[in-house]
């Protein structure tokens, strides 16, 4: 009854703007209905995720709480209910992480240690760049700075990738097998003083100097394509000249006592990853120092460096 007629175009003809308006309203209504239906369909999963208290647990009564009632999905918790829901969500997240490390030990070890190693190397590179830049700017005159401009050092991506592989493959997966599968069979699963001392001693005197540290240099040699003998020579130089093993023992001796004596088995690699973040910053700095010394020793007479890696 409210149809608008177009004058001059013949009676009974609808305005094109009115038709478009009606079509737009119809499309909008359909879109709103579709969204509401989608929300209603997904409500069960979303509610289960956002309110973990809906899972039936027997410990509600043990802690003096009543099981939450089945409120409508759009009802927002108030007061204590909101705090309880937030606490339960955090507890559920921690439980999910705990289950991930228990059920997928190798995957969790690779992901955790690989990302950690890459991040640690980035920190070490940033520190080295800041130190080199400060030294260079201190030795430049105003005329030199005007000519050279800002001093920048690019990210050494291949070096960072080498640390990522070393962290994921050895510090993650290999140590998961060594510490949580081989060590318990050889030394036992106890946490008494003798068992812990045996594990730590074997790790410090055998695994670390002959497996752990050399593997890092071998991985780097694959990435930068130099020989195994060159990699082992660099490892020996860093041990003899830069105190690599002494630094390693001073940190990891006490840490491994906690690893085998206190930390739960499925969280050992994650605990080692946290500490080794700081160790890899030290290790990256030691290897970079050794590389600078080699550059000074093998510089060519024309002043061109013989640097072949990061």
PDB file of C-alpha atoms in Angstrom:
ATOM      1  CA  UNK A   1       0.000   0.000   0.000  1.00  0.00           C
ATOM      2  CA  UNK A   2       2.990   2.269   0.531  1.00  0.00           C
ATOM      3  CA  UNK A   3       4.451   1.643  -2.935  1.00  0.00           C
ATOM      4  CA  UNK A   4       5.984   4.762  -4.406  1.00  0.00           C
ATOM      5  CA  UNK A   5       4.963   5.457  -8.019  1.00  0.00           C
ATOM      6  CA  UNK A   6       7.260   7.024 -10.561  1.00  0.00           C
ATOM      7  CA  UNK A   7       5.575   9.997 -12.163  1.00  0.00           C
ATOM      8  CA  UNK A   8       6.030  10.361 -15.863  1.00  0.00           C
ATOM      9  CA  UNK A   9       7.160   6.728 -16.257  1.00  0.00           C
ATOM     10  CA  UNK A  10       3.688   5.217 -16.157  1.00  0.00           C
ATOM     11  CA  UNK A  11       1.522   4.401 -13.136  1.00  0.00           C
ATOM     12  CA  UNK A  12       2.152   1.238 -11.147  1.00  0.00           C
ATOM     13  CA  UNK A  13       5.931   1.199 -11.781  1.00  0.00           C
ATOM     14  CA  UNK A  14       8.171   0.867  -8.715  1.00  0.00           C
ATOM     15  CA  UNK A  15      11.017   3.269  -8.197  1.00  0.00           C
ATOM     16  CA  UNK A  16      14.401   1.645  -8.808  1.00  0.00           C
ATOM     17  CA  UNK A  17      15.696   3.167  -5.564  1.00  0.00           C
ATOM     18  CA  UNK A  18      12.781   1.662  -3.634  1.00  0.00           C
ATOM     19  CA  UNK A  19      13.447  -1.737  -5.158  1.00  0.00           C
ATOM     20  CA  UNK A  20      17.124  -1.552  -4.237  1.00  0.00           C
ATOM     21  CA  UNK A  21      16.194  -0.466  -0.721  1.00  0.00           C
ATOM     22  CA  UNK A  22      13.841  -3.397  -0.279  1.00  0.00           C
ATOM     23  CA  UNK A  23      16.448  -5.815  -1.672  1.00  0.00           C
ATOM     24  CA  UNK A  24      19.110  -4.411   0.654  1.00  0.00           C
ATOM     25  CA  UNK A  25      16.838  -4.777   3.661  1.00  0.00           C
ATOM     26  CA  UNK A  26      16.007  -8.329   2.638  1.00  0.00           C
ATOM     27  CA  UNK A  27      19.697  -9.220   2.191  1.00  0.00           C
ATOM     28  CA  UNK A  28      20.566  -7.607   5.514  1.00  0.00           C
ATOM     29  CA  UNK A  29      17.878  -9.572   7.318  1.00  0.00           C
ATOM     30  CA  UNK A  30      19.086 -12.805   5.747  1.00  0.00           C
ATOM     31  CA  UNK A  31      22.649 -12.015   6.815  1.00  0.00           C
ATOM     32  CA  UNK A  32      21.568 -11.327  10.391  1.00  0.00           C
ATOM     33  CA  UNK A  33      19.583 -14.554  10.524  1.00  0.00           C
ATOM     34  CA  UNK A  34      22.555 -16.483   9.162  1.00  0.00           C
ATOM     35  CA  UNK A  35      24.875 -14.981  11.777  1.00  0.00           C
ATOM     36  CA  UNK A  36      22.461 -15.806  14.576  1.00  0.00           C
ATOM     37  CA  UNK A  37      22.125 -19.380  13.336  1.00  0.00           C
ATOM     38  CA  UNK A  38      25.900 -19.728  13.113  1.00  0.00           C
ATOM     39  CA  UNK A  39      26.324 -18.381  16.629  1.00  0.00           C
ATOM     40  CA  UNK A  40      23.666 -20.735  17.922  1.00  0.00           C
ATOM     41  CA  UNK A  41      25.336 -23.683  16.194  1.00  0.00           C
ATOM     42  CA  UNK A  42      28.808 -22.834  17.518  1.00  0.00           C
ATOM     43  CA  UNK A  43      27.566 -21.903  20.949  1.00  0.00           C
ATOM     44  CA  UNK A  44      28.204 -25.330  22.442  1.00  0.00           C
ATOM     45  CA  UNK A  45      31.903 -25.357  21.485  1.00  0.00           C
ATOM     46  CA  UNK A  46      32.472 -21.732  22.360  1.00  0.00           C
ATOM     47  CA  UNK A  47      30.819 -22.116  25.742  1.00  0.00           C
ATOM     48  CA  UNK A  48      32.815 -25.239  26.502  1.00  0.00           C
ATOM     49  CA  UNK A  49      36.018 -23.339  25.766  1.00  0.00           C
ATOM     50  CA  UNK A  50      35.159 -20.139  27.565  1.00  0.00           C
ATOM     51  CA  UNK A  51      33.694 -21.824  30.665  1.00  0.00           C
ATOM     52  CA  UNK A  52      35.755 -24.857  31.595  1.00  0.00           C
ATOM     53  CA  UNK A  53      33.714 -25.209  34.792  1.00  0.00           C
ATOM     54  CA  UNK A  54      31.062 -27.002  32.768  1.00  0.00           C
ATOM     55  CA  UNK A  55      33.263 -30.102  32.668  1.00  0.00           C
ATOM     56  CA  UNK A  56      32.078 -32.465  35.348  1.00  0.00           C
ATOM     57  CA  UNK A  57      34.685 -32.749  38.068  1.00  0.00           C
ATOM     58  CA  UNK A  58      34.417 -34.363  41.466  1.00  0.00           C
ATOM     59  CA  UNK A  59      36.568 -31.795  43.161  1.00  0.00           C
ATOM     60  CA  UNK A  60      33.901 -29.085  43.285  1.00  0.00           C
ATOM     61  CA  UNK A  61      32.680 -30.338  46.602  1.00  0.00           C
ATOM     62  CA  UNK A  62      36.188 -30.965  47.897  1.00  0.00           C
ATOM     63  CA  UNK A  63      37.095 -27.295  47.623  1.00  0.00           C
ATOM     64  CA  UNK A  64      33.806 -26.020  48.926  1.00  0.00           C
ATOM     65  CA  UNK A  65      32.387 -24.866  45.600  1.00  0.00           C
ATOM     66  CA  UNK A  66      29.083 -25.673  44.001  1.00  0.00           C
ATOM     67  CA  UNK A  67      28.948 -26.806  40.423  1.00  0.00           C
ATOM     68  CA  UNK A  68      27.878 -23.925  38.174  1.00  0.00           C
ATOM     69  CA  UNK A  69      24.349 -23.966  36.900  1.00  0.00           C
ATOM     70  CA  UNK A  70      23.621 -24.177  33.203  1.00  0.00           C
ATOM     71  CA  UNK A  71      23.248 -20.488  32.460  1.00  0.00           C
ATOM     72  CA  UNK A  72      22.313 -19.142  29.098  1.00  0.00           C
ATOM     73  CA  UNK A  73      25.257 -18.750  26.734  1.00  0.00           C
ATOM     74  CA  UNK A  74      25.008 -14.974  26.646  1.00  0.00           C
ATOM     75  CA  UNK A  75      24.768 -14.586  30.399  1.00  0.00           C
ATOM     76  CA  UNK A  76      27.908 -12.869  31.705  1.00  0.00           C
ATOM     77  CA  UNK A  77      29.239 -14.146  35.060  1.00  0.00           C
ATOM     78  CA  UNK A  78      29.212 -11.619  37.849  1.00  0.00           C
ATOM     79  CA  UNK A  79      31.311 -11.076  40.925  1.00  0.00           C
ATOM     80  CA  UNK A  80      32.794 -14.277  42.278  1.00  0.00           C
ATOM     81  CA  UNK A  81      31.559 -16.306  39.273  1.00  0.00           C
ATOM     82  CA  UNK A  82      33.715 -14.204  36.929  1.00  0.00           C
ATOM     83  CA  UNK A  83      36.794 -14.660  39.111  1.00  0.00           C
ATOM     84  CA  UNK A  84      36.145 -18.399  39.395  1.00  0.00           C
ATOM     85  CA  UNK A  85      35.699 -18.705  35.626  1.00  0.00           C
ATOM     86  CA  UNK A  86      38.960 -16.814  34.977  1.00  0.00           C
ATOM     87  CA  UNK A  87      40.860 -18.985  37.457  1.00  0.00           C
ATOM     88  CA  UNK A  88      39.405 -22.128  35.933  1.00  0.00           C
ATOM     89  CA  UNK A  89      40.379 -20.997  32.433  1.00  0.00           C
ATOM     90  CA  UNK A  90      43.984 -20.451  33.541  1.00  0.00           C
ATOM     91  CA  UNK A  91      43.986 -23.852  35.213  1.00  0.00           C
ATOM     92  CA  UNK A  92      42.624 -25.442  32.048  1.00  0.00           C
ATOM     93  CA  UNK A  93      45.328 -23.776  29.947  1.00  0.00           C
ATOM     94  CA  UNK A  94      48.067 -25.008  32.270  1.00  0.00           C
ATOM     95  CA  UNK A  95      46.564 -28.494  32.152  1.00  0.00           C
ATOM     96  CA  UNK A  96      46.520 -28.418  28.337  1.00  0.00           C
ATOM     97  CA  UNK A  97      50.208 -27.430  28.237  1.00  0.00           C
ATOM     98  CA  UNK A  98      51.024 -30.168  30.732  1.00  0.00           C
ATOM     99  CA  UNK A  99      49.194 -32.747  28.598  1.00  0.00           C
ATOM    100  CA  UNK A 100      51.011 -31.511  25.471  1.00  0.00           C
ATOM    101  CA  UNK A 101      54.423 -32.119  27.075  1.00  0.00           C
ATOM    102  CA  UNK A 102      53.313 -35.516  28.404  1.00  0.00           C
ATOM    103  CA  UNK A 103      51.734 -36.903  25.235  1.00  0.00           C
ATOM    104  CA  UNK A 104      54.013 -35.351  22.572  1.00  0.00           C
ATOM    105  CA  UNK A 105      57.494 -35.242  24.135  1.00  0.00           C
ATOM    106  CA  UNK A 106      59.575 -35.080  20.934  1.00  0.00           C
ATOM    107  CA  UNK A 107      57.364 -32.513  19.205  1.00  0.00           C
ATOM    108  CA  UNK A 108      57.143 -30.295  22.271  1.00  0.00           C
ATOM    109  CA  UNK A 109      60.906 -30.596  22.775  1.00  0.00           C
ATOM    110  CA  UNK A 110      61.694 -29.594  19.178  1.00  0.00           C
ATOM    111  CA  UNK A 111      59.295 -26.636  19.136  1.00  0.00           C
ATOM    112  CA  UNK A 112      60.315 -25.316  22.556  1.00  0.00           C
ATOM    113  CA  UNK A 113      64.066 -25.649  22.131  1.00  0.00           C
ATOM    114  CA  UNK A 114      64.170 -24.600  18.474  1.00  0.00           C
ATOM    115  CA  UNK A 115      62.338 -21.327  19.057  1.00  0.00           C
ATOM    116  CA  UNK A 116      64.309 -20.714  22.234  1.00  0.00           C
ATOM    117  CA  UNK A 117      67.659 -21.217  20.488  1.00  0.00           C
ATOM    118  CA  UNK A 118      66.708 -18.901  17.636  1.00  0.00           C
ATOM    119  CA  UNK A 119      65.560 -16.195  20.056  1.00  0.00           C
ATOM    120  CA  UNK A 120      68.746 -16.508  22.121  1.00  0.00           C
ATOM    121  CA  UNK A 121      70.918 -16.076  19.036  1.00  0.00           C
ATOM    122  CA  UNK A 122      68.927 -13.005  18.003  1.00  0.00           C
ATOM    123  CA  UNK A 123      69.627 -11.473  21.416  1.00  0.00           C
ATOM    124  CA  UNK A 124      73.333 -12.311  21.107  1.00  0.00           C
ATOM    125  CA  UNK A 125      73.501 -10.824  17.613  1.00  0.00           C
ATOM    126  CA  UNK A 126      71.766  -7.663  18.783  1.00  0.00           C
ATOM    127  CA  UNK A 127      74.222  -7.281  21.660  1.00  0.00           C
ATOM    128  CA  UNK A 128      77.188  -7.816  19.332  1.00  0.00           C
ATOM    129  CA  UNK A 129      75.871  -5.256  16.841  1.00  0.00           C
ATOM    130  CA  UNK A 130      75.353  -2.658  19.583  1.00  0.00           C
ATOM    131  CA  UNK A 131      78.876  -3.255  20.911  1.00  0.00           C
ATOM    132  CA  UNK A 132      80.514  -3.096  17.472  1.00  0.00           C
ATOM    133  CA  UNK A 133      78.546   0.014  16.538  1.00  0.00           C
ATOM    134  CA  UNK A 134      79.568   1.781  19.738  1.00  0.00           C
ATOM    135  CA  UNK A 135      83.223   0.895  19.170  1.00  0.00           C
ATOM    136  CA  UNK A 136      83.087   1.980  15.531  1.00  0.00           C
ATOM    137  CA  UNK A 137      81.371   5.285  16.299  1.00  0.00           C
ATOM    138  CA  UNK A 138      83.933   5.981  19.008  1.00  0.00           C
ATOM    139  CA  UNK A 139      86.795   5.617  16.539  1.00  0.00           C
ATOM    140  CA  UNK A 140      85.233   7.683  13.748  1.00  0.00           C
ATOM    141  CA  UNK A 141      85.693  11.363  13.223  1.00  0.00           C
ATOM    142  CA  UNK A 142      82.828  13.695  12.349  1.00  0.00           C
ATOM    143  CA  UNK A 143      83.945  13.676   8.699  1.00  0.00           C
ATOM    144  CA  UNK A 144      83.958   9.863   8.629  1.00  0.00           C
ATOM    145  CA  UNK A 145      80.450   9.699  10.101  1.00  0.00           C
ATOM    146  CA  UNK A 146      79.198  12.170   7.521  1.00  0.00           C
ATOM    147  CA  UNK A 147      80.644  10.076   4.695  1.00  0.00           C
ATOM    148  CA  UNK A 148      79.677   6.636   5.986  1.00  0.00           C
ATOM    149  CA  UNK A 149      76.323   7.567   7.454  1.00  0.00           C
ATOM    150  CA  UNK A 150      74.584   5.198   9.870  1.00  0.00           C
ATOM    151  CA  UNK A 151      76.443   1.968  10.601  1.00  0.00           C
ATOM    152  CA  UNK A 152      74.216  -1.071  10.157  1.00  0.00           C
ATOM    153  CA  UNK A 153      74.917  -4.784  10.458  1.00  0.00           C
ATOM    154  CA  UNK A 154      72.486  -7.196   8.753  1.00  0.00           C
ATOM    155  CA  UNK A 155      70.984 -10.144  10.590  1.00  0.00           C
ATOM    156  CA  UNK A 156      73.003 -13.309  10.020  1.00  0.00           C
ATOM    157  CA  UNK A 157      70.107 -15.524   9.004  1.00  0.00           C
ATOM    158  CA  UNK A 158      72.112 -18.672   8.293  1.00  0.00           C
ATOM    159  CA  UNK A 159      73.733 -18.509  11.703  1.00  0.00           C
ATOM    160  CA  UNK A 160      70.311 -18.077  13.312  1.00  0.00           C
ATOM    161  CA  UNK A 161      68.945 -21.025  11.333  1.00  0.00           C
ATOM    162  CA  UNK A 162      71.877 -23.142  12.507  1.00  0.00           C
ATOM    163  CA  UNK A 163      71.002 -22.330  16.117  1.00  0.00           C
ATOM    164  CA  UNK A 164      67.342 -23.151  15.440  1.00  0.00           C
ATOM    165  CA  UNK A 165      68.265 -26.607  14.111  1.00  0.00           C
ATOM    166  CA  UNK A 166      70.733 -27.214  16.920  1.00  0.00           C
ATOM    167  CA  UNK A 167      68.153 -26.216  19.514  1.00  0.00           C
ATOM    168  CA  UNK A 168      65.317 -28.273  18.040  1.00  0.00           C
ATOM    169  CA  UNK A 169      67.188 -31.400  16.979  1.00  0.00           C
ATOM    170  CA  UNK A 170      69.774 -31.806  19.710  1.00  0.00           C
ATOM    171  CA  UNK A 171      68.751 -29.722  22.732  1.00  0.00           C
ATOM    172  CA  UNK A 172      65.148 -30.738  22.193  1.00  0.00           C
ATOM    173  CA  UNK A 173      64.692 -34.161  20.626  1.00  0.00           C
ATOM    174  CA  UNK A 174      68.092 -35.754  21.304  1.00  0.00           C
ATOM    175  CA  UNK A 175      68.194 -34.652  24.938  1.00  0.00           C
ATOM    176  CA  UNK A 176      64.640 -35.912  25.422  1.00  0.00           C
ATOM    177  CA  UNK A 177      65.841 -39.364  24.362  1.00  0.00           C
ATOM    178  CA  UNK A 178      69.145 -39.177  26.282  1.00  0.00           C
ATOM    179  CA  UNK A 179      67.841 -37.784  29.574  1.00  0.00           C
ATOM    180  CA  UNK A 180      64.380 -39.367  29.765  1.00  0.00           C
ATOM    181  CA  UNK A 181      64.898 -42.726  28.056  1.00  0.00           C
ATOM    182  CA  UNK A 182      68.588 -43.730  28.098  1.00  0.00           C
ATOM    183  CA  UNK A 183      69.649 -42.282  31.464  1.00  0.00           C
ATOM    184  CA  UNK A 184      66.824 -43.982  33.438  1.00  0.00           C
ATOM    185  CA  UNK A 185      67.796 -47.350  31.939  1.00  0.00           C
ATOM    186  CA  UNK A 186      71.503 -46.875  32.701  1.00  0.00           C
ATOM    187  CA  UNK A 187      71.429 -45.058  36.062  1.00  0.00           C
ATOM    188  CA  UNK A 188      67.910 -45.757  37.313  1.00  0.00           C
ATOM    189  CA  UNK A 189      64.848 -43.560  37.775  1.00  0.00           C
ATOM    190  CA  UNK A 190      65.414 -42.499  41.364  1.00  0.00           C
ATOM    191  CA  UNK A 191      66.109 -38.996  42.636  1.00  0.00           C
ATOM    192  CA  UNK A 192      68.473 -40.036  45.417  1.00  0.00           C
ATOM    193  CA  UNK A 193      71.892 -38.420  45.766  1.00  0.00           C
ATOM    194  CA  UNK A 194      73.883 -41.262  44.172  1.00  0.00           C
ATOM    195  CA  UNK A 195      71.620 -41.510  41.106  1.00  0.00           C
ATOM    196  CA  UNK A 196      71.543 -37.758  40.540  1.00  0.00           C
ATOM    197  CA  UNK A 197      75.324 -37.462  40.987  1.00  0.00           C
ATOM    198  CA  UNK A 198      75.907 -40.291  38.490  1.00  0.00           C
ATOM    199  CA  UNK A 199      73.692 -38.672  35.863  1.00  0.00           C
ATOM    200  CA  UNK A 200      75.179 -35.205  36.297  1.00  0.00           C
ATOM    201  CA  UNK A 201      78.762 -36.504  36.232  1.00  0.00           C
ATOM    202  CA  UNK A 202      78.200 -38.534  33.075  1.00  0.00           C
ATOM    203  CA  UNK A 203      76.490 -35.579  31.422  1.00  0.00           C
ATOM    204  CA  UNK A 204      79.257 -33.120  32.331  1.00  0.00           C
ATOM    205  CA  UNK A 205      82.245 -35.370  31.552  1.00  0.00           C
ATOM    206  CA  UNK A 206      81.007 -37.442  28.608  1.00  0.00           C
ATOM    207  CA  UNK A 207      77.826 -36.157  26.943  1.00  0.00           C
ATOM    208  CA  UNK A 208      78.621 -32.444  27.009  1.00  0.00           C
ATOM    209  CA  UNK A 209      82.248 -32.343  25.769  1.00  0.00           C
ATOM    210  CA  UNK A 210      81.918 -35.207  23.269  1.00  0.00           C
ATOM    211  CA  UNK A 211      78.321 -34.905  22.036  1.00  0.00           C
ATOM    212  CA  UNK A 212      76.473 -31.755  23.083  1.00  0.00           C
ATOM    213  CA  UNK A 213      78.975 -29.027  22.187  1.00  0.00           C
ATOM    214  CA  UNK A 214      80.570 -30.655  19.105  1.00  0.00           C
ATOM    215  CA  UNK A 215      77.113 -31.154  17.567  1.00  0.00           C
ATOM    216  CA  UNK A 216      76.593 -27.369  17.568  1.00  0.00           C
ATOM    217  CA  UNK A 217      79.774 -26.854  15.542  1.00  0.00           C
ATOM    218  CA  UNK A 218      78.905 -29.715  13.172  1.00  0.00           C
ATOM    219  CA  UNK A 219      75.431 -28.281  12.506  1.00  0.00           C
ATOM    220  CA  UNK A 220      77.010 -24.913  11.802  1.00  0.00           C
ATOM    221  CA  UNK A 221      79.489 -26.500   9.403  1.00  0.00           C
ATOM    222  CA  UNK A 222      76.619 -28.025   7.421  1.00  0.00           C
ATOM    223  CA  UNK A 223      74.804 -24.686   7.196  1.00  0.00           C
ATOM    224  CA  UNK A 224      77.924 -22.716   6.194  1.00  0.00           C
ATOM    225  CA  UNK A 225      79.402 -25.544   4.120  1.00  0.00           C
ATOM    226  CA  UNK A 226      82.835 -26.038   5.601  1.00  0.00           C
ATOM    227  CA  UNK A 227      84.518 -29.303   6.560  1.00  0.00           C
ATOM    228  CA  UNK A 228      84.036 -31.409   9.673  1.00  0.00           C
ATOM    229  CA  UNK A 229      87.734 -31.044  10.539  1.00  0.00           C
ATOM    230  CA  UNK A 230      87.377 -27.253  10.394  1.00  0.00           C
ATOM    231  CA  UNK A 231      84.335 -27.452  12.693  1.00  0.00           C
ATOM    232  CA  UNK A 232      86.191 -29.589  15.246  1.00  0.00           C
ATOM    233  CA  UNK A 233      89.206 -27.256  15.041  1.00  0.00           C
ATOM    234  CA  UNK A 234      86.964 -24.300  15.881  1.00  0.00           C
ATOM    235  CA  UNK A 235      85.483 -26.241  18.790  1.00  0.00           C
ATOM    236  CA  UNK A 236      88.943 -27.033  20.148  1.00  0.00           C
ATOM    237  CA  UNK A 237      90.020 -23.390  19.811  1.00  0.00           C
ATOM    238  CA  UNK A 238      86.971 -22.151  21.707  1.00  0.00           C
ATOM    239  CA  UNK A 239      87.609 -24.702  24.471  1.00  0.00           C
ATOM    240  CA  UNK A 240      91.331 -23.947  24.786  1.00  0.00           C
ATOM    241  CA  UNK A 241      91.357 -20.190  24.172  1.00  0.00           C
ATOM    242  CA  UNK A 242      87.919 -18.920  25.206  1.00  0.00           C
ATOM    243  CA  UNK A 243      87.107 -21.214  28.158  1.00  0.00           C
ATOM    244  CA  UNK A 244      84.003 -22.753  26.591  1.00  0.00           C
ATOM    245  CA  UNK A 245      83.909 -25.895  28.739  1.00  0.00           C
ATOM    246  CA  UNK A 246      84.571 -24.026  31.975  1.00  0.00           C
ATOM    247  CA  UNK A 247      81.669 -21.686  31.250  1.00  0.00           C
ATOM    248  CA  UNK A 248      79.484 -24.684  30.404  1.00  0.00           C
ATOM    249  CA  UNK A 249      80.311 -26.614  33.584  1.00  0.00           C
ATOM    250  CA  UNK A 250      79.906 -23.592  35.856  1.00  0.00           C
ATOM    251  CA  UNK A 251      76.328 -23.110  34.648  1.00  0.00           C
ATOM    252  CA  UNK A 252      75.081 -26.590  33.838  1.00  0.00           C
ATOM    253  CA  UNK A 253      76.542 -28.489  36.785  1.00  0.00           C
ATOM    254  CA  UNK A 254      74.137 -26.966  39.343  1.00  0.00           C
ATOM    255  CA  UNK A 255      71.292 -26.799  36.818  1.00  0.00           C
ATOM    256  CA  UNK A 256      71.471 -30.509  35.993  1.00  0.00           C
ATOM    257  CA  UNK A 257      71.392 -31.359  39.690  1.00  0.00           C
ATOM    258  CA  UNK A 258      67.971 -29.703  39.790  1.00  0.00           C
ATOM    259  CA  UNK A 259      66.957 -31.301  36.482  1.00  0.00           C
ATOM    260  CA  UNK A 260      67.501 -34.864  37.666  1.00  0.00           C
ATOM    261  CA  UNK A 261      66.662 -34.320  41.318  1.00  0.00           C
ATOM    262  CA  UNK A 262      63.629 -32.022  41.429  1.00  0.00           C
ATOM    263  CA  UNK A 263      62.009 -31.352  38.036  1.00  0.00           C
ATOM    264  CA  UNK A 264      59.287 -33.816  36.850  1.00  0.00           C
ATOM    265  CA  UNK A 265      60.374 -36.046  33.981  1.00  0.00           C
ATOM    266  CA  UNK A 266      57.999 -34.643  31.344  1.00  0.00           C
ATOM    267  CA  UNK A 267      59.026 -31.049  32.156  1.00  0.00           C
ATOM    268  CA  UNK A 268      62.801 -31.570  32.183  1.00  0.00           C
ATOM    269  CA  UNK A 269      63.379 -30.482  28.591  1.00  0.00           C
ATOM    270  CA  UNK A 270      61.202 -27.391  29.062  1.00  0.00           C
ATOM    271  CA  UNK A 271      63.161 -26.513  32.214  1.00  0.00           C
ATOM    272  CA  UNK A 272      66.464 -27.026  30.383  1.00  0.00           C
ATOM    273  CA  UNK A 273      65.137 -24.843  27.543  1.00  0.00           C
ATOM    274  CA  UNK A 274      64.502 -21.943  29.911  1.00  0.00           C
ATOM    275  CA  UNK A 275      68.038 -22.070  31.324  1.00  0.00           C
ATOM    276  CA  UNK A 276      69.691 -22.780  27.980  1.00  0.00           C
ATOM    277  CA  UNK A 277      68.171 -19.571  26.580  1.00  0.00           C
ATOM    278  CA  UNK A 278      70.718 -17.686  28.651  1.00  0.00           C
ATOM    279  CA  UNK A 279      73.422 -20.272  27.973  1.00  0.00           C
ATOM    280  CA  UNK A 280      72.981 -19.926  24.205  1.00  0.00           C
ATOM    281  CA  UNK A 281      73.502 -16.178  24.495  1.00  0.00           C
ATOM    282  CA  UNK A 282      76.840 -16.944  26.161  1.00  0.00           C
ATOM    283  CA  UNK A 283      77.624 -19.701  23.664  1.00  0.00           C
ATOM    284  CA  UNK A 284      76.763 -17.504  20.685  1.00  0.00           C
ATOM    285  CA  UNK A 285      79.013 -14.779  22.050  1.00  0.00           C
ATOM    286  CA  UNK A 286      81.893 -17.243  22.560  1.00  0.00           C
ATOM    287  CA  UNK A 287      81.648 -18.591  19.009  1.00  0.00           C
ATOM    288  CA  UNK A 288      81.425 -15.051  17.613  1.00  0.00           C
ATOM    289  CA  UNK A 289      84.558 -14.089  19.584  1.00  0.00           C
ATOM    290  CA  UNK A 290      86.410 -17.085  18.177  1.00  0.00           C
ATOM    291  CA  UNK A 291      85.313 -16.141  14.659  1.00  0.00           C
ATOM    292  CA  UNK A 292      86.682 -12.612  15.077  1.00  0.00           C
ATOM    293  CA  UNK A 293      90.018 -14.012  16.245  1.00  0.00           C
ATOM    294  CA  UNK A 294      90.194 -16.272  13.192  1.00  0.00           C
ATOM    295  CA  UNK A 295      89.404 -13.337  10.935  1.00  0.00           C
ATOM    296  CA  UNK A 296      92.332 -11.383  12.392  1.00  0.00           C
ATOM    297  CA  UNK A 297      94.666 -14.341  11.961  1.00  0.00           C
ATOM    298  CA  UNK A 298      93.779 -15.110   8.355  1.00  0.00           C
ATOM    299  CA  UNK A 299      93.256 -11.596   6.968  1.00  0.00           C
ATOM    300  CA  UNK A 300      94.750 -11.215   3.516  1.00  0.00           C
ATOM    301  CA  UNK A 301      97.437  -8.717   2.680  1.00  0.00           C
ATOM    302  CA  UNK A 302      95.022  -6.605   0.673  1.00  0.00           C
ATOM    303  CA  UNK A 303      92.872  -6.212   3.775  1.00  0.00           C
ATOM    304  CA  UNK A 304      90.049  -8.493   2.576  1.00  0.00           C
ATOM    305  CA  UNK A 305      88.744 -10.712   5.338  1.00  0.00           C
ATOM    306  CA  UNK A 306      88.628 -14.485   4.871  1.00  0.00           C
ATOM    307  CA  UNK A 307      85.391 -14.790   6.820  1.00  0.00           C
ATOM    308  CA  UNK A 308      83.294 -17.727   5.649  1.00  0.00           C
ATOM    309  CA  UNK A 309      80.512 -17.935   8.184  1.00  0.00           C
ATOM    310  CA  UNK A 310      78.469 -16.107  10.809  1.00  0.00           C
TER     311      UNK A 310
END
